[in-house]
């Protein structure tokens, strides 16, 4: 009978343990590389979303600026030259510049004020809904990487 010497047994055990540790580390490395690749894809998608949103913001800002300029231009065309273009008698112009008398027709009712507030509120709510949707879509794509193929 041949007996196994303790040194050889220890080396054999040590070699087996090192082999298992090495395989485990290689599996972890492969997993880490996979996670890194997914994160790179997500980062690229987020960069795409960000650049797209920046383009949309720039476009909306330019539209707002154009509309503001057009409104300023319209206001400036109406206001300063009115007296020179008007063939009205001077006393009529004075009456037009005087504050209107409070009659039932001239006073804004609370219903009118509520309507203006409602229109403003609904506009703000629609803008908020758009931003919430964009924000939700952005976070959903980050939380659910399988859903980021759109």
PDB file of N, CA and C in Angstrom, residues 8-100:
ATOM      1  N   UNK A   8       2.209  16.287   0.004  1.00  0.00           N
ATOM      2  CA  UNK A   8       1.564  16.166  -1.296  1.00  0.00           C
ATOM      3  C   UNK A   8       0.054  16.401  -1.166  1.00  0.00           C
ATOM      4  N   UNK A   9      -0.516  15.898  -0.111  1.00  0.00           N
ATOM      5  CA  UNK A   9      -1.947  16.085   0.120  1.00  0.00           C
ATOM      6  C   UNK A   9      -2.267  17.578   0.287  1.00  0.00           C
ATOM      7  N   UNK A  10      -1.423  18.254   1.024  1.00  0.00           N
ATOM      8  CA  UNK A  10      -1.633  19.695   1.237  1.00  0.00           C
ATOM      9  C   UNK A  10      -1.506  20.463  -0.087  1.00  0.00           C
ATOM     10  N   UNK A  11      -0.496  20.093  -0.873  1.00  0.00           N
ATOM     11  CA  UNK A  11      -0.317  20.756  -2.163  1.00  0.00           C
ATOM     12  C   UNK A  11      -1.514  20.494  -3.072  1.00  0.00           C
ATOM     13  N   UNK A  12      -1.994  19.282  -3.083  1.00  0.00           N
ATOM     14  CA  UNK A  12      -3.139  18.936  -3.910  1.00  0.00           C
ATOM     15  C   UNK A  12      -4.366  19.743  -3.466  1.00  0.00           C
ATOM     16  N   UNK A  13      -4.589  19.792  -2.181  1.00  0.00           N
ATOM     17  CA  UNK A  13      -5.723  20.557  -1.642  1.00  0.00           C
ATOM     18  C   UNK A  13      -5.554  22.043  -1.951  1.00  0.00           C
ATOM     19  N   UNK A  14      -4.364  22.547  -1.757  1.00  0.00           N
ATOM     20  CA  UNK A  14      -4.070  23.954  -2.005  1.00  0.00           C
ATOM     21  C   UNK A  14      -4.282  24.288  -3.486  1.00  0.00           C
ATOM     22  N   UNK A  15      -3.805  23.408  -4.394  1.00  0.00           N
ATOM     23  CA  UNK A  15      -3.976  23.616  -5.829  1.00  0.00           C
ATOM     24  C   UNK A  15      -5.467  23.633  -6.198  1.00  0.00           C
ATOM     25  N   UNK A  16      -6.243  22.726  -5.645  1.00  0.00           N
ATOM     26  CA  UNK A  16      -7.678  22.659  -5.916  1.00  0.00           C
ATOM     27  C   UNK A  16      -8.382  23.933  -5.423  1.00  0.00           C
ATOM     28  N   UNK A  17      -7.994  24.364  -4.235  1.00  0.00           N
ATOM     29  CA  UNK A  17      -8.577  25.582  -3.664  1.00  0.00           C
ATOM     30  C   UNK A  17      -8.235  26.807  -4.520  1.00  0.00           C
ATOM     31  N   UNK A  18      -6.993  26.888  -4.963  1.00  0.00           N
ATOM     32  CA  UNK A  18      -6.589  28.006  -5.825  1.00  0.00           C
ATOM     33  C   UNK A  18      -7.333  27.972  -7.159  1.00  0.00           C
ATOM     34  N   UNK A  19      -7.524  26.777  -7.702  1.00  0.00           N
ATOM     35  CA  UNK A  19      -8.241  26.642  -8.958  1.00  0.00           C
ATOM     36  C   UNK A  19      -9.692  27.119  -8.804  1.00  0.00           C
ATOM     37  N   UNK A  20     -10.356  26.736  -7.716  1.00  0.00           N
ATOM     38  CA  UNK A  20     -11.735  27.163  -7.457  1.00  0.00           C
ATOM     39  C   UNK A  20     -11.814  28.680  -7.251  1.00  0.00           C
ATOM     40  N   UNK A  21     -10.853  29.217  -6.502  1.00  0.00           N
ATOM     41  CA  UNK A  21     -10.824  30.659  -6.266  1.00  0.00           C
ATOM     42  C   UNK A  21     -10.631  31.408  -7.578  1.00  0.00           C
ATOM     43  N   UNK A  22      -9.756  30.913  -8.414  1.00  0.00           N
ATOM     44  CA  UNK A  22      -9.488  31.530  -9.710  1.00  0.00           C
ATOM     45  C   UNK A  22     -10.749  31.514 -10.580  1.00  0.00           C
ATOM     46  N   UNK A  23     -11.439  30.393 -10.626  1.00  0.00           N
ATOM     47  CA  UNK A  23     -12.670  30.287 -11.416  1.00  0.00           C
ATOM     48  C   UNK A  23     -13.743  31.249 -10.888  1.00  0.00           C
ATOM     49  N   UNK A  24     -13.836  31.351  -9.575  1.00  0.00           N
ATOM     50  CA  UNK A  24     -14.808  32.273  -8.966  1.00  0.00           C
ATOM     51  C   UNK A  24     -14.476  33.727  -9.314  1.00  0.00           C
ATOM     52  N   UNK A  25     -13.203  34.066  -9.250  1.00  0.00           N
ATOM     53  CA  UNK A  25     -12.790  35.428  -9.597  1.00  0.00           C
ATOM     54  C   UNK A  25     -13.034  35.730 -11.070  1.00  0.00           C
ATOM     55  N   UNK A  26     -12.814  34.731 -11.941  1.00  0.00           N
ATOM     56  CA  UNK A  26     -13.080  34.932 -13.367  1.00  0.00           C
ATOM     57  C   UNK A  26     -14.572  35.140 -13.629  1.00  0.00           C
ATOM     58  N   UNK A  27     -15.434  34.395 -12.894  1.00  0.00           N
ATOM     59  CA  UNK A  27     -16.880  34.599 -13.032  1.00  0.00           C
ATOM     60  C   UNK A  27     -17.271  36.014 -12.573  1.00  0.00           C
ATOM     61  N   UNK A  28     -16.702  36.451 -11.460  1.00  0.00           N
ATOM     62  CA  UNK A  28     -16.987  37.808 -10.957  1.00  0.00           C
ATOM     63  C   UNK A  28     -16.514  38.871 -11.944  1.00  0.00           C
ATOM     64  N   UNK A  29     -15.341  38.657 -12.529  1.00  0.00           N
ATOM     65  CA  UNK A  29     -14.807  39.589 -13.511  1.00  0.00           C
ATOM     66  C   UNK A  29     -15.707  39.659 -14.745  1.00  0.00           C
ATOM     67  N   UNK A  30     -16.155  38.502 -15.208  1.00  0.00           N
ATOM     68  CA  UNK A  30     -17.055  38.459 -16.361  1.00  0.00           C
ATOM     69  C   UNK A  30     -18.360  39.199 -16.038  1.00  0.00           C
ATOM     70  N   UNK A  31     -18.886  38.983 -14.852  1.00  0.00           N
ATOM     71  CA  UNK A  31     -20.112  39.654 -14.422  1.00  0.00           C
ATOM     72  C   UNK A  31     -19.902  41.169 -14.338  1.00  0.00           C
ATOM     73  N   UNK A  32     -18.778  41.577 -13.785  1.00  0.00           N
ATOM     74  CA  UNK A  32     -18.471  43.005 -13.661  1.00  0.00           C
ATOM     75  C   UNK A  32     -18.335  43.649 -15.043  1.00  0.00           C
ATOM     76  N   UNK A  33     -17.733  42.939 -15.985  1.00  0.00           N
ATOM     77  CA  UNK A  33     -17.603  43.472 -17.342  1.00  0.00           C
ATOM     78  C   UNK A  33     -18.974  43.613 -17.998  1.00  0.00           C
ATOM     79  N   UNK A  34     -19.854  42.659 -17.740  1.00  0.00           N
ATOM     80  CA  UNK A  34     -21.207  42.724 -18.285  1.00  0.00           C
ATOM     81  C   UNK A  34     -21.958  43.931 -17.712  1.00  0.00           C
ATOM     82  N   UNK A  35     -21.861  44.144 -16.409  1.00  0.00           N
ATOM     83  CA  UNK A  35     -22.516  45.280 -15.753  1.00  0.00           C
ATOM     84  C   UNK A  35     -21.943  46.586 -16.302  1.00  0.00           C
ATOM     85  N   UNK A  36     -20.635  46.644 -16.478  1.00  0.00           N
ATOM     86  CA  UNK A  36     -19.993  47.840 -17.021  1.00  0.00           C
ATOM     87  C   UNK A  36     -20.501  48.127 -18.436  1.00  0.00           C
ATOM     88  N   UNK A  37     -20.644  47.097 -19.246  1.00  0.00           N
ATOM     89  CA  UNK A  37     -21.150  47.285 -20.613  1.00  0.00           C
ATOM     90  C   UNK A  37     -22.585  47.815 -20.575  1.00  0.00           C
ATOM     91  N   UNK A  38     -23.410  47.272 -19.681  1.00  0.00           N
ATOM     92  CA  UNK A  38     -24.791  47.761 -19.552  1.00  0.00           C
ATOM     93  C   UNK A  38     -24.799  49.228 -19.118  1.00  0.00           C
ATOM     94  N   UNK A  39     -23.950  49.564 -18.162  1.00  0.00           N
ATOM     95  CA  UNK A  39     -23.906  50.943 -17.677  1.00  0.00           C
ATOM     96  C   UNK A  39     -23.429  51.892 -18.767  1.00  0.00           C
ATOM     97  N   UNK A  40     -22.512  51.453 -19.598  1.00  0.00           N
ATOM     98  CA  UNK A  40     -22.051  52.285 -20.714  1.00  0.00           C
ATOM     99  C   UNK A  40     -23.182  52.524 -21.708  1.00  0.00           C
ATOM    100  N   UNK A  41     -23.963  51.476 -21.974  1.00  0.00           N
ATOM    101  CA  UNK A  41     -25.111  51.635 -22.875  1.00  0.00           C
ATOM    102  C   UNK A  41     -26.114  52.620 -22.282  1.00  0.00           C
ATOM    103  N   UNK A  42     -26.396  52.474 -20.994  1.00  0.00           N
ATOM    104  CA  UNK A  42     -27.339  53.380 -20.324  1.00  0.00           C
ATOM    105  C   UNK A  42     -26.814  54.813 -20.347  1.00  0.00           C
ATOM    106  N   UNK A  43     -25.521  54.994 -20.117  1.00  0.00           N
ATOM    107  CA  UNK A  43     -24.928  56.327 -20.154  1.00  0.00           C
ATOM    108  C   UNK A  43     -25.053  56.937 -21.548  1.00  0.00           C
ATOM    109  N   UNK A  44     -24.808  56.142 -22.560  1.00  0.00           N
ATOM    110  CA  UNK A  44     -24.950  56.640 -23.932  1.00  0.00           C
ATOM    111  C   UNK A  44     -26.396  57.049 -24.202  1.00  0.00           C
ATOM    112  N   UNK A  45     -27.340  56.238 -23.732  1.00  0.00           N
ATOM    113  CA  UNK A  45     -28.752  56.565 -23.920  1.00  0.00           C
ATOM    114  C   UNK A  45     -29.117  57.843 -23.171  1.00  0.00           C
ATOM    115  N   UNK A  46     -28.618  57.990 -21.952  1.00  0.00           N
ATOM    116  CA  UNK A  46     -28.902  59.199 -21.172  1.00  0.00           C
ATOM    117  C   UNK A  46     -28.289  60.436 -21.836  1.00  0.00           C
ATOM    118  N   UNK A  47     -27.104  60.285 -22.390  1.00  0.00           N
ATOM    119  CA  UNK A  47     -26.487  61.396 -23.116  1.00  0.00           C
ATOM    120  C   UNK A  47     -27.333  61.771 -24.327  1.00  0.00           C
ATOM    121  N   UNK A  48     -27.842  60.752 -25.025  1.00  0.00           N
ATOM    122  CA  UNK A  48     -28.717  61.009 -26.164  1.00  0.00           C
ATOM    123  C   UNK A  48     -29.966  61.758 -25.706  1.00  0.00           C
ATOM    124  N   UNK A  49     -30.598  61.285 -24.628  1.00  0.00           N
ATOM    125  CA  UNK A  49     -31.791  61.957 -24.101  1.00  0.00           C
ATOM    126  C   UNK A  49     -31.487  63.397 -23.716  1.00  0.00           C
ATOM    127  N   UNK A  50     -30.369  63.586 -23.042  1.00  0.00           N
ATOM    128  CA  UNK A  50     -29.984  64.925 -22.602  1.00  0.00           C
ATOM    129  C   UNK A  50     -29.784  65.853 -23.793  1.00  0.00           C
ATOM    130  N   UNK A  51     -29.072  65.387 -24.789  1.00  0.00           N
ATOM    131  CA  UNK A  51     -28.833  66.247 -25.956  1.00  0.00           C
ATOM    132  C   UNK A  51     -30.141  66.527 -26.685  1.00  0.00           C
ATOM    133  N   UNK A  52     -31.009  65.528 -26.764  1.00  0.00           N
ATOM    134  CA  UNK A  52     -32.305  65.727 -27.403  1.00  0.00           C
ATOM    135  C   UNK A  52     -33.133  66.742 -26.617  1.00  0.00           C
ATOM    136  N   UNK A  53     -33.121  66.630 -25.300  1.00  0.00           N
ATOM    137  CA  UNK A  53     -33.862  67.577 -24.467  1.00  0.00           C
ATOM    138  C   UNK A  53     -33.267  68.975 -24.569  1.00  0.00           C
ATOM    139  N   UNK A  54     -31.952  69.079 -24.647  1.00  0.00           N
ATOM    140  CA  UNK A  54     -31.321  70.388 -24.803  1.00  0.00           C
ATOM    141  C   UNK A  54     -31.735  71.024 -26.130  1.00  0.00           C
ATOM    142  N   UNK A  55     -31.827  70.212 -27.183  1.00  0.00           N
ATOM    143  CA  UNK A  55     -32.274  70.730 -28.479  1.00  0.00           C
ATOM    144  C   UNK A  55     -33.723  71.208 -28.376  1.00  0.00           C
ATOM    145  N   UNK A  56     -34.568  70.414 -27.695  1.00  0.00           N
ATOM    146  CA  UNK A  56     -35.974  70.801 -27.545  1.00  0.00           C
ATOM    147  C   UNK A  56     -36.099  72.087 -26.731  1.00  0.00           C
ATOM    148  N   UNK A  57     -35.319  72.192 -25.667  1.00  0.00           N
ATOM    149  CA  UNK A  57     -35.349  73.399 -24.831  1.00  0.00           C
ATOM    150  C   UNK A  57     -34.891  74.608 -25.641  1.00  0.00           C
ATOM    151  N   UNK A  58     -33.825  74.440 -26.405  1.00  0.00           N
ATOM    152  CA  UNK A  58     -33.332  75.546 -27.238  1.00  0.00           C
ATOM    153  C   UNK A  58     -34.385  75.957 -28.265  1.00  0.00           C
ATOM    154  N   UNK A  59     -35.047  74.980 -28.853  1.00  0.00           N
ATOM    155  CA  UNK A  59     -36.088  75.284 -29.839  1.00  0.00           C
ATOM    156  C   UNK A  59     -37.246  76.030 -29.180  1.00  0.00           C
ATOM    157  N   UNK A  60     -37.693  75.543 -28.013  1.00  0.00           N
ATOM    158  CA  UNK A  60     -38.791  76.206 -27.306  1.00  0.00           C
ATOM    159  C   UNK A  60     -38.392  77.612 -26.863  1.00  0.00           C
ATOM    160  N   UNK A  61     -37.161  77.752 -26.417  1.00  0.00           N
ATOM    161  CA  UNK A  61     -36.677  79.071 -25.991  1.00  0.00           C
ATOM    162  C   UNK A  61     -36.666  80.038 -27.164  1.00  0.00           C
ATOM    163  N   UNK A  62     -36.214  79.570 -28.310  1.00  0.00           N
ATOM    164  CA  UNK A  62     -36.190  80.459 -29.481  1.00  0.00           C
ATOM    165  C   UNK A  62     -37.608  80.832 -29.915  1.00  0.00           C
ATOM    166  N   UNK A  63     -38.532  79.898 -29.806  1.00  0.00           N
ATOM    167  CA  UNK A  63     -39.931  80.203 -30.146  1.00  0.00           C
ATOM    168  C   UNK A  63     -40.476  81.255 -29.191  1.00  0.00           C
ATOM    169  N   UNK A  64     -40.203  81.070 -27.904  1.00  0.00           N
ATOM    170  CA  UNK A  64     -40.661  82.040 -26.901  1.00  0.00           C
ATOM    171  C   UNK A  64     -40.053  83.413 -27.169  1.00  0.00           C
ATOM    172  N   UNK A  65     -38.756  83.446 -27.480  1.00  0.00           N
ATOM    173  CA  UNK A  65     -38.102  84.724 -27.772  1.00  0.00           C
ATOM    174  C   UNK A  65     -38.698  85.382 -29.014  1.00  0.00           C
ATOM    175  N   UNK A  66     -38.968  84.571 -30.042  1.00  0.00           N
ATOM    176  CA  UNK A  66     -39.572  85.125 -31.254  1.00  0.00           C
ATOM    177  C   UNK A  66     -40.955  85.698 -30.958  1.00  0.00           C
ATOM    178  N   UNK A  67     -41.740  84.957 -30.169  1.00  0.00           N
ATOM    179  CA  UNK A  67     -43.081  85.429 -29.841  1.00  0.00           C
ATOM    180  C   UNK A  67     -43.026  86.678 -28.967  1.00  0.00           C
ATOM    181  N   UNK A  68     -42.064  86.713 -28.055  1.00  0.00           N
ATOM    182  CA  UNK A  68     -41.904  87.895 -27.205  1.00  0.00           C
ATOM    183  C   UNK A  68     -41.539  89.103 -28.050  1.00  0.00           C
ATOM    184  N   UNK A  69     -40.596  88.930 -28.967  1.00  0.00           N
ATOM    185  CA  UNK A  69     -40.204  90.029 -29.856  1.00  0.00           C
ATOM    186  C   UNK A  69     -41.373  90.483 -30.723  1.00  0.00           C
ATOM    187  N   UNK A  70     -42.121  89.512 -31.231  1.00  0.00           N
ATOM    188  CA  UNK A  70     -43.282  89.866 -32.061  1.00  0.00           C
ATOM    189  C   UNK A  70     -44.304  90.636 -31.243  1.00  0.00           C
ATOM    190  N   UNK A  71     -44.507  90.217 -30.008  1.00  0.00           N
ATOM    191  CA  UNK A  71     -45.455  90.902 -29.135  1.00  0.00           C
ATOM    192  C   UNK A  71     -44.972  92.312 -28.814  1.00  0.00           C
ATOM    193  N   UNK A  72     -43.676  92.445 -28.523  1.00  0.00           N
ATOM    194  CA  UNK A  72     -43.110  93.769 -28.252  1.00  0.00           C
ATOM    195  C   UNK A  72     -43.269  94.662 -29.485  1.00  0.00           C
ATOM    196  N   UNK A  73     -43.000  94.086 -30.643  1.00  0.00           N
ATOM    197  CA  UNK A  73     -43.100  94.850 -31.883  1.00  0.00           C
ATOM    198  C   UNK A  73     -44.544  95.283 -32.116  1.00  0.00           C
ATOM    199  N   UNK A  74     -45.461  94.371 -31.876  1.00  0.00           N
ATOM    200  CA  UNK A  74     -46.882  94.689 -32.046  1.00  0.00           C
ATOM    201  C   UNK A  74     -47.295  95.773 -31.069  1.00  0.00           C
ATOM    202  N   UNK A  75     -46.884  95.670 -29.825  1.00  0.00           N
ATOM    203  CA  UNK A  75     -47.212  96.678 -28.817  1.00  0.00           C
ATOM    204  C   UNK A  75     -46.598  98.034 -29.169  1.00  0.00           C
ATOM    205  N   UNK A  76     -45.364  98.022 -29.631  1.00  0.00           N
ATOM    206  CA  UNK A  76     -44.711  99.291 -29.957  1.00  0.00           C
ATOM    207  C   UNK A  76     -45.338  99.924 -31.198  1.00  0.00           C
ATOM    208  N   UNK A  77     -45.838  99.101 -32.105  1.00  0.00           N
ATOM    209  CA  UNK A  77     -46.499  99.648 -33.293  1.00  0.00           C
ATOM    210  C   UNK A  77     -47.846 100.262 -32.926  1.00  0.00           C
ATOM    211  N   UNK A  78     -48.523  99.689 -31.958  1.00  0.00           N
ATOM    212  CA  UNK A  78     -49.836 100.180 -31.578  1.00  0.00           C
ATOM    213  C   UNK A  78     -49.761 101.427 -30.687  1.00  0.00           C
ATOM    214  N   UNK A  79     -48.894 101.411 -29.726  1.00  0.00           N
ATOM    215  CA  UNK A  79     -48.915 102.431 -28.679  1.00  0.00           C
ATOM    216  C   UNK A  79     -48.365 103.797 -29.090  1.00  0.00           C
ATOM    217  N   UNK A  80     -47.107 103.949 -29.506  1.00  0.00           N
ATOM    218  CA  UNK A  80     -46.555 105.297 -29.652  1.00  0.00           C
ATOM    219  C   UNK A  80     -47.165 106.109 -30.795  1.00  0.00           C
ATOM    220  N   UNK A  81     -47.486 105.475 -31.903  1.00  0.00           N
ATOM    221  CA  UNK A  81     -47.938 106.217 -33.071  1.00  0.00           C
ATOM    222  C   UNK A  81     -49.447 106.422 -33.102  1.00  0.00           C
ATOM    223  N   UNK A  82     -50.137 106.013 -32.096  1.00  0.00           N
ATOM    224  CA  UNK A  82     -51.595 106.056 -32.132  1.00  0.00           C
ATOM    225  C   UNK A  82     -52.119 107.477 -32.317  1.00  0.00           C
ATOM    226  N   UNK A  83     -51.564 108.409 -31.581  1.00  0.00           N
ATOM    227  CA  UNK A  83     -52.057 109.793 -31.652  1.00  0.00           C
ATOM    228  C   UNK A  83     -51.815 110.390 -33.037  1.00  0.00           C
ATOM    229  N   UNK A  84     -50.698 110.112 -33.645  1.00  0.00           N
ATOM    230  CA  UNK A  84     -50.398 110.715 -34.942  1.00  0.00           C
ATOM    231  C   UNK A  84     -51.227 110.079 -36.052  1.00  0.00           C
ATOM    232  N   UNK A  85     -51.570 108.809 -35.905  1.00  0.00           N
ATOM    233  CA  UNK A  85     -52.334 108.146 -36.940  1.00  0.00           C
ATOM    234  C   UNK A  85     -53.833 108.381 -36.783  1.00  0.00           C
ATOM    235  N   UNK A  86     -54.254 108.760 -35.597  1.00  0.00           N
ATOM    236  CA  UNK A  86     -55.672 108.918 -35.321  1.00  0.00           C
ATOM    237  C   UNK A  86     -56.168 110.279 -35.791  1.00  0.00           C
ATOM    238  N   UNK A  87     -57.307 110.291 -36.472  1.00  0.00           N
ATOM    239  CA  UNK A  87     -57.925 111.538 -36.912  1.00  0.00           C
ATOM    240  C   UNK A  87     -58.969 112.013 -35.908  1.00  0.00           C
ATOM    241  N   UNK A  88     -58.947 111.476 -34.709  1.00  0.00           N
ATOM    242  CA  UNK A  88     -59.954 111.799 -33.696  1.00  0.00           C
ATOM    243  C   UNK A  88     -59.691 113.183 -33.119  1.00  0.00           C
ATOM    244  N   UNK A  89     -60.746 113.859 -32.671  1.00  0.00           N
ATOM    245  CA  UNK A  89     -60.553 115.135 -31.971  1.00  0.00           C
ATOM    246  C   UNK A  89     -59.746 114.920 -30.696  1.00  0.00           C
ATOM    247  N   UNK A  90     -59.032 115.931 -30.261  1.00  0.00           N
ATOM    248  CA  UNK A  90     -58.158 115.843 -29.082  1.00  0.00           C
ATOM    249  C   UNK A  90     -58.929 115.437 -27.825  1.00  0.00           C
ATOM    250  N   UNK A  91     -60.152 115.962 -27.613  1.00  0.00           N
ATOM    251  CA  UNK A  91     -60.876 115.622 -26.390  1.00  0.00           C
ATOM    252  C   UNK A  91     -61.247 114.137 -26.361  1.00  0.00           C
ATOM    253  N   UNK A  92     -61.446 113.503 -27.518  1.00  0.00           N
ATOM    254  CA  UNK A  92     -61.737 112.078 -27.559  1.00  0.00           C
ATOM    255  C   UNK A  92     -60.512 111.273 -27.123  1.00  0.00           C
ATOM    256  N   UNK A  93     -59.325 111.746 -27.535  1.00  0.00           N
ATOM    257  CA  UNK A  93     -58.095 111.078 -27.110  1.00  0.00           C
ATOM    258  C   UNK A  93     -57.929 111.179 -25.600  1.00  0.00           C
ATOM    259  N   UNK A  94     -58.246 112.326 -25.035  1.00  0.00           N
ATOM    260  CA  UNK A  94     -58.141 112.480 -23.585  1.00  0.00           C
ATOM    261  C   UNK A  94     -59.075 111.530 -22.872  1.00  0.00           C
ATOM    262  N   UNK A  95     -60.286 111.379 -23.423  1.00  0.00           N
ATOM    263  CA  UNK A  95     -61.229 110.450 -22.808  1.00  0.00           C
ATOM    264  C   UNK A  95     -60.713 109.030 -22.894  1.00  0.00           C
ATOM    265  N   UNK A  96     -60.065 108.678 -24.003  1.00  0.00           N
ATOM    266  CA  UNK A  96     -59.551 107.318 -24.162  1.00  0.00           C
ATOM    267  C   UNK A  96     -58.413 107.054 -23.178  1.00  0.00           C
ATOM    268  N   UNK A  97     -57.593 108.055 -22.899  1.00  0.00           N
ATOM    269  CA  UNK A  97     -56.480 107.876 -21.977  1.00  0.00           C
ATOM    270  C   UNK A  97     -56.939 107.891 -20.528  1.00  0.00           C
ATOM    271  N   UNK A  98     -58.090 108.520 -20.245  1.00  0.00           N
ATOM    272  CA  UNK A  98     -58.588 108.578 -18.875  1.00  0.00           C
ATOM    273  C   UNK A  98     -59.018 107.179 -18.450  1.00  0.00           C
ATOM    274  N   UNK A  99     -58.858 106.899 -17.165  1.00  0.00           N
ATOM    275  CA  UNK A  99     -59.280 105.578 -16.719  1.00  0.00           C
ATOM    276  C   UNK A  99     -60.782 105.429 -16.897  1.00  0.00           C
ATOM    277  N   UNK A 100     -61.245 104.257 -17.331  1.00  0.00           N
ATOM    278  CA  UNK A 100     -62.664 104.060 -17.572  1.00  0.00           C
ATOM    279  C   UNK A 100     -63.448 104.101 -16.265  1.00  0.00           C
TER     280      UNK A 100
END
